């Protein structure tokens, strides 16, 4: 049965359709903004390319981060709304799970200011929570091969091999992971690993009168 996956956690709008373990169609459009307006039309184009309709789907999957705050909210909100309207399960898949190849590894994703999001995996399963680290001075990370995006500097620091992925493969990877999992009991939730970049206002909040 077809699984439709999409991701807006970085500067892109990406989607893929997987059926029976086979990639049927995919789209990846780079964009710094505008994902909210583009996502649903892109999904409809993808379904039309595969000759399917919304009610032909068996499941949805969405990238829950880490990444851009607004982009993650757009993707997760769309997945929840579509799942409710179509009566489908919606899987929330982290970028770490999407790019993890199996075995004992470190999976990386780019973070602001030259830092990295990192999560260790053992035997293909997450080992401990992800963290935000400086690739030039990582602390407490095991020496394992590095996979994912942007991990070259970390691999050089640790003296381990690195295999770089690209954002163009995020949606197919999310779809394939979701297709191997049972229907989730909970709705997708964003994965945030840092505080929001917006500064709090300096003026005191207004007094609300009774």
mmCIF file of C-alpha atoms in Angstrom:
data_model
loop_
_atom_site.group_PDB
_atom_site.id
_atom_site.type_symbol
_atom_site.label_atom_id
_atom_site.label_comp_id
_atom_site.label_asym_id
_atom_site.label_seq_id
_atom_site.Cartn_x
_atom_site.Cartn_y
_atom_site.Cartn_z
ATOM 1 C CA UNK A 1 0.000 0.000 0.000
ATOM 2 C CA UNK A 2 1.279 3.506 -0.802
ATOM 3 C CA UNK A 3 2.991 5.630 1.844
ATOM 4 C CA UNK A 4 3.265 9.366 1.150
ATOM 5 C CA UNK A 5 6.129 11.129 2.901
ATOM 6 C CA UNK A 6 7.116 14.788 2.984
ATOM 7 C CA UNK A 7 9.585 17.075 4.704
ATOM 8 C CA UNK A 8 9.922 20.839 5.148
ATOM 9 C CA UNK A 9 12.445 20.852 8.003
ATOM 10 C CA UNK A 10 15.145 22.609 5.944
ATOM 11 C CA UNK A 11 15.242 25.003 2.979
ATOM 12 C CA UNK A 12 13.186 22.736 0.760
ATOM 13 C CA UNK A 13 9.820 21.203 0.083
ATOM 14 C CA UNK A 14 10.325 17.474 -0.470
ATOM 15 C CA UNK A 15 7.953 14.550 -0.989
ATOM 16 C CA UNK A 16 8.102 10.905 -2.011
ATOM 17 C CA UNK A 17 5.691 8.070 -2.646
ATOM 18 C CA UNK A 18 6.759 4.512 -1.760
ATOM 19 C CA UNK A 19 4.699 1.398 -2.495
ATOM 20 C CA UNK A 20 5.768 -2.157 -1.765
ATOM 21 C CA UNK A 21 9.272 -0.963 -0.913
ATOM 22 C CA UNK A 22 9.590 0.685 -4.336
ATOM 23 C CA UNK A 23 10.005 4.419 -4.902
ATOM 24 C CA UNK A 24 7.190 5.411 -7.252
ATOM 25 C CA UNK A 25 7.711 9.164 -7.428
ATOM 26 C CA UNK A 26 9.545 11.957 -5.651
ATOM 27 C CA UNK A 27 9.938 15.732 -5.720
ATOM 28 C CA UNK A 28 12.508 18.007 -4.119
ATOM 29 C CA UNK A 29 12.264 21.780 -4.526
ATOM 30 C CA UNK A 30 14.736 24.054 -2.825
ATOM 31 C CA UNK A 31 13.171 27.097 -1.173
ATOM 32 C CA UNK A 32 14.050 29.262 1.790
ATOM 33 C CA UNK A 33 10.394 30.204 2.341
ATOM 34 C CA UNK A 34 6.970 29.486 0.892
ATOM 35 C CA UNK A 35 6.679 25.841 1.989
ATOM 36 C CA UNK A 36 3.253 26.428 3.502
ATOM 37 C CA UNK A 37 1.832 27.518 0.158
ATOM 38 C CA UNK A 38 3.694 24.978 -1.947
ATOM 39 C CA UNK A 39 3.407 21.757 0.085
ATOM 40 C CA UNK A 40 -0.129 20.570 -0.695
ATOM 41 C CA UNK A 41 0.038 21.402 -4.438
ATOM 42 C CA UNK A 42 3.343 19.538 -4.600
ATOM 43 C CA UNK A 43 1.772 16.497 -2.921
ATOM 44 C CA UNK A 44 -1.137 16.608 -5.349
ATOM 45 C CA UNK A 45 1.276 16.760 -8.295
ATOM 46 C CA UNK A 46 3.121 13.750 -6.894
ATOM 47 C CA UNK A 47 -0.061 11.716 -6.534
ATOM 48 C CA UNK A 48 -1.153 12.637 -10.064
ATOM 49 C CA UNK A 49 2.243 11.554 -11.421
ATOM 50 C CA UNK A 50 1.744 8.131 -9.803
ATOM 51 C CA UNK A 51 -1.879 7.881 -10.952
ATOM 52 C CA UNK A 52 -3.214 7.885 -7.388
ATOM 53 C CA UNK A 53 -5.693 9.876 -5.333
ATOM 54 C CA UNK A 54 -5.615 10.868 -1.675
ATOM 55 C CA UNK A 55 -7.883 7.996 -0.652
ATOM 56 C CA UNK A 56 -5.566 5.447 -2.286
ATOM 57 C CA UNK A 57 -2.954 6.080 0.416
ATOM 58 C CA UNK A 58 -2.392 3.753 3.354
ATOM 59 C CA UNK A 59 -0.225 6.033 5.501
ATOM 60 C CA UNK A 60 1.460 9.407 5.755
ATOM 61 C CA UNK A 61 4.933 10.198 7.047
ATOM 62 C CA UNK A 62 6.495 13.537 7.889
ATOM 63 C CA UNK A 63 9.944 14.722 8.871
ATOM 64 C CA UNK A 64 9.759 16.084 12.416
ATOM 65 C CA UNK A 65 13.249 17.588 12.561
ATOM 66 C CA UNK A 66 15.501 18.747 13.923
ATOM 67 C CA UNK A 67 15.797 21.756 11.653
ATOM 68 C CA UNK A 68 14.007 24.986 10.892
ATOM 69 C CA UNK A 69 11.321 25.832 13.463
ATOM 70 C CA UNK A 70 8.778 27.201 11.017
ATOM 71 C CA UNK A 71 9.404 24.493 8.434
ATOM 72 C CA UNK A 72 8.944 21.716 10.981
ATOM 73 C CA UNK A 73 5.664 23.245 12.166
ATOM 74 C CA UNK A 74 4.413 23.483 8.580
ATOM 75 C CA UNK A 75 5.127 19.822 7.853
ATOM 76 C CA UNK A 76 3.803 18.443 11.129
ATOM 77 C CA UNK A 77 0.632 20.549 10.964
ATOM 78 C CA UNK A 78 -0.033 19.382 7.398
ATOM 79 C CA UNK A 79 0.490 15.744 8.361
ATOM 80 C CA UNK A 80 -1.899 16.010 11.290
ATOM 81 C CA UNK A 81 -4.562 17.741 9.214
ATOM 82 C CA UNK A 82 -4.327 15.309 6.312
ATOM 83 C CA UNK A 83 -4.324 12.301 8.635
ATOM 84 C CA UNK A 84 -7.475 13.548 10.326
ATOM 85 C CA UNK A 85 -9.242 14.334 7.051
ATOM 86 C CA UNK A 86 -8.289 11.046 5.364
ATOM 87 C CA UNK A 87 -8.459 8.758 8.391
ATOM 88 C CA UNK A 88 -4.845 7.650 7.925
ATOM 89 C CA UNK A 89 -1.995 6.960 10.360
ATOM 90 C CA UNK A 90 0.724 9.619 10.307
ATOM 91 C CA UNK A 91 4.301 8.681 11.188
ATOM 92 C CA UNK A 92 6.714 11.234 12.590
ATOM 93 C CA UNK A 93 10.247 10.364 11.425
ATOM 94 C CA UNK A 94 13.354 12.193 12.621
ATOM 95 C CA UNK A 95 16.123 13.112 10.235
ATOM 96 C CA UNK A 96 18.412 10.843 12.242
ATOM 97 C CA UNK A 97 16.211 7.798 11.680
ATOM 98 C CA UNK A 98 15.877 8.676 8.005
ATOM 99 C CA UNK A 99 19.626 8.766 7.361
ATOM 100 C CA UNK A 100 20.751 6.028 9.788
ATOM 101 C CA UNK A 101 22.225 3.184 7.680
ATOM 102 C CA UNK A 102 22.272 0.478 10.337
ATOM 103 C CA UNK A 103 25.151 -0.690 12.505
ATOM 104 C CA UNK A 104 27.092 1.466 14.982
ATOM 105 C CA UNK A 105 27.210 5.022 13.663
ATOM 106 C CA UNK A 106 26.878 8.715 14.393
ATOM 107 C CA UNK A 107 24.167 10.424 12.342
ATOM 108 C CA UNK A 108 24.497 14.158 11.748
ATOM 109 C CA UNK A 109 22.337 17.020 10.522
ATOM 110 C CA UNK A 110 23.420 20.650 10.072
ATOM 111 C CA UNK A 111 22.598 23.179 12.799
ATOM 112 C CA UNK A 112 22.975 26.982 12.845
ATOM 113 C CA UNK A 113 26.311 28.721 13.424
ATOM 114 C CA UNK A 114 28.421 25.868 12.076
ATOM 115 C CA UNK A 115 27.280 23.373 14.669
ATOM 116 C CA UNK A 116 25.777 19.902 14.232
ATOM 117 C CA UNK A 117 22.857 17.891 15.514
ATOM 118 C CA UNK A 118 24.202 14.420 16.313
ATOM 119 C CA UNK A 119 22.665 11.162 17.489
ATOM 120 C CA UNK A 120 24.579 7.901 18.119
ATOM 121 C CA UNK A 121 23.149 4.635 16.812
ATOM 122 C CA UNK A 122 24.017 1.071 17.848
ATOM 123 C CA UNK A 123 22.917 -1.866 15.722
ATOM 124 C CA UNK A 124 20.780 0.517 13.697
ATOM 125 C CA UNK A 125 18.835 1.806 16.708
ATOM 126 C CA UNK A 126 19.117 5.167 18.419
ATOM 127 C CA UNK A 127 21.387 5.010 21.438
ATOM 128 C CA UNK A 128 20.611 7.921 23.715
ATOM 129 C CA UNK A 129 19.073 11.283 22.852
ATOM 130 C CA UNK A 130 20.366 13.556 20.078
ATOM 131 C CA UNK A 131 22.479 16.568 20.974
ATOM 132 C CA UNK A 132 23.779 19.854 19.596
ATOM 133 C CA UNK A 133 27.568 19.902 19.303
ATOM 134 C CA UNK A 134 30.541 21.803 17.944
ATOM 135 C CA UNK A 135 32.159 19.553 15.301
ATOM 136 C CA UNK A 136 35.604 20.966 16.148
ATOM 137 C CA UNK A 137 35.241 20.157 19.853
ATOM 138 C CA UNK A 138 32.709 17.348 20.364
ATOM 139 C CA UNK A 139 32.254 16.070 23.887
ATOM 140 C CA UNK A 140 31.156 12.597 24.918
ATOM 141 C CA UNK A 141 30.603 11.171 21.428
ATOM 142 C CA UNK A 142 31.784 7.645 20.635
ATOM 143 C CA UNK A 143 34.256 7.106 17.805
ATOM 144 C CA UNK A 144 32.036 5.666 15.090
ATOM 145 C CA UNK A 145 31.613 6.207 11.340
ATOM 146 C CA UNK A 146 29.652 9.359 10.553
ATOM 147 C CA UNK A 147 26.613 9.386 8.267
ATOM 148 C CA UNK A 148 24.110 12.060 7.353
ATOM 149 C CA UNK A 149 24.525 15.652 6.231
ATOM 150 C CA UNK A 150 27.367 18.010 7.082
ATOM 151 C CA UNK A 151 29.367 15.537 9.155
ATOM 152 C CA UNK A 152 32.757 15.838 7.440
ATOM 153 C CA UNK A 153 34.263 18.209 10.020
ATOM 154 C CA UNK A 154 33.119 16.008 12.892
ATOM 155 C CA UNK A 155 34.531 12.900 11.222
ATOM 156 C CA UNK A 156 37.857 14.657 10.740
ATOM 157 C CA UNK A 157 37.942 15.663 14.410
ATOM 158 C CA UNK A 158 37.162 12.128 15.576
ATOM 159 C CA UNK A 159 39.379 10.459 12.978
ATOM 160 C CA UNK A 160 36.597 8.257 11.587
ATOM 161 C CA UNK A 161 35.214 7.650 8.061
ATOM 162 C CA UNK A 162 32.296 9.732 6.798
ATOM 163 C CA UNK A 163 29.510 9.076 4.284
ATOM 164 C CA UNK A 164 27.674 12.224 3.239
ATOM 165 C CA UNK A 165 24.007 12.206 2.247
ATOM 166 C CA UNK A 166 22.006 15.049 0.708
ATOM 167 C CA UNK A 167 18.664 16.666 1.369
ATOM 168 C CA UNK A 168 17.383 15.380 -1.969
ATOM 169 C CA UNK A 169 17.098 11.914 -0.409
ATOM 170 C CA UNK A 170 15.233 12.903 2.766
ATOM 171 C CA UNK A 171 11.658 12.227 1.601
ATOM 172 C CA UNK A 172 12.307 8.735 0.146
ATOM 173 C CA UNK A 173 14.244 7.840 3.298
ATOM 174 C CA UNK A 174 11.368 8.980 5.521
ATOM 175 C CA UNK A 175 8.875 6.984 3.451
ATOM 176 C CA UNK A 176 10.941 3.794 3.613
ATOM 177 C CA UNK A 177 11.398 4.030 7.378
ATOM 178 C CA UNK A 178 7.676 4.655 7.915
ATOM 179 C CA UNK A 179 6.712 1.734 5.695
ATOM 180 C CA UNK A 180 8.536 -0.655 8.049
ATOM 181 C CA UNK A 181 6.789 0.561 11.204
ATOM 182 C CA UNK A 182 3.386 -0.252 12.662
ATOM 183 C CA UNK A 183 0.729 2.441 12.818
ATOM 184 C CA UNK A 184 1.814 4.975 15.450
ATOM 185 C CA UNK A 185 -0.439 5.497 18.490
ATOM 186 C CA UNK A 186 0.341 9.223 18.715
ATOM 187 C CA UNK A 187 0.286 12.195 16.380
ATOM 188 C CA UNK A 188 3.601 13.409 14.916
ATOM 189 C CA UNK A 189 5.439 15.836 17.203
ATOM 190 C CA UNK A 190 8.196 18.306 16.298
ATOM 191 C CA UNK A 191 11.727 17.535 17.473
ATOM 192 C CA UNK A 192 13.403 20.764 18.588
ATOM 193 C CA UNK A 193 16.959 20.621 19.923
ATOM 194 C CA UNK A 194 17.554 24.324 20.512
ATOM 195 C CA UNK A 195 15.572 27.312 21.700
ATOM 196 C CA UNK A 196 13.893 29.666 19.249
ATOM 197 C CA UNK A 197 16.089 32.379 17.769
ATOM 198 C CA UNK A 198 13.553 35.160 18.338
ATOM 199 C CA UNK A 199 14.367 37.603 21.127
ATOM 200 C CA UNK A 200 11.842 38.411 23.819
ATOM 201 C CA UNK A 201 10.475 41.994 23.751
ATOM 202 C CA UNK A 202 12.150 44.417 26.125
ATOM 203 C CA UNK A 203 8.900 46.195 27.023
ATOM 204 C CA UNK A 204 6.761 44.695 29.805
ATOM 205 C CA UNK A 205 3.593 42.929 28.649
ATOM 206 C CA UNK A 206 0.328 44.887 28.840
ATOM 207 C CA UNK A 207 -1.863 44.469 31.907
ATOM 208 C CA UNK A 208 -5.034 42.519 31.184
ATOM 209 C CA UNK A 209 -7.916 44.078 33.073
ATOM 210 C CA UNK A 210 -10.669 41.888 34.526
#
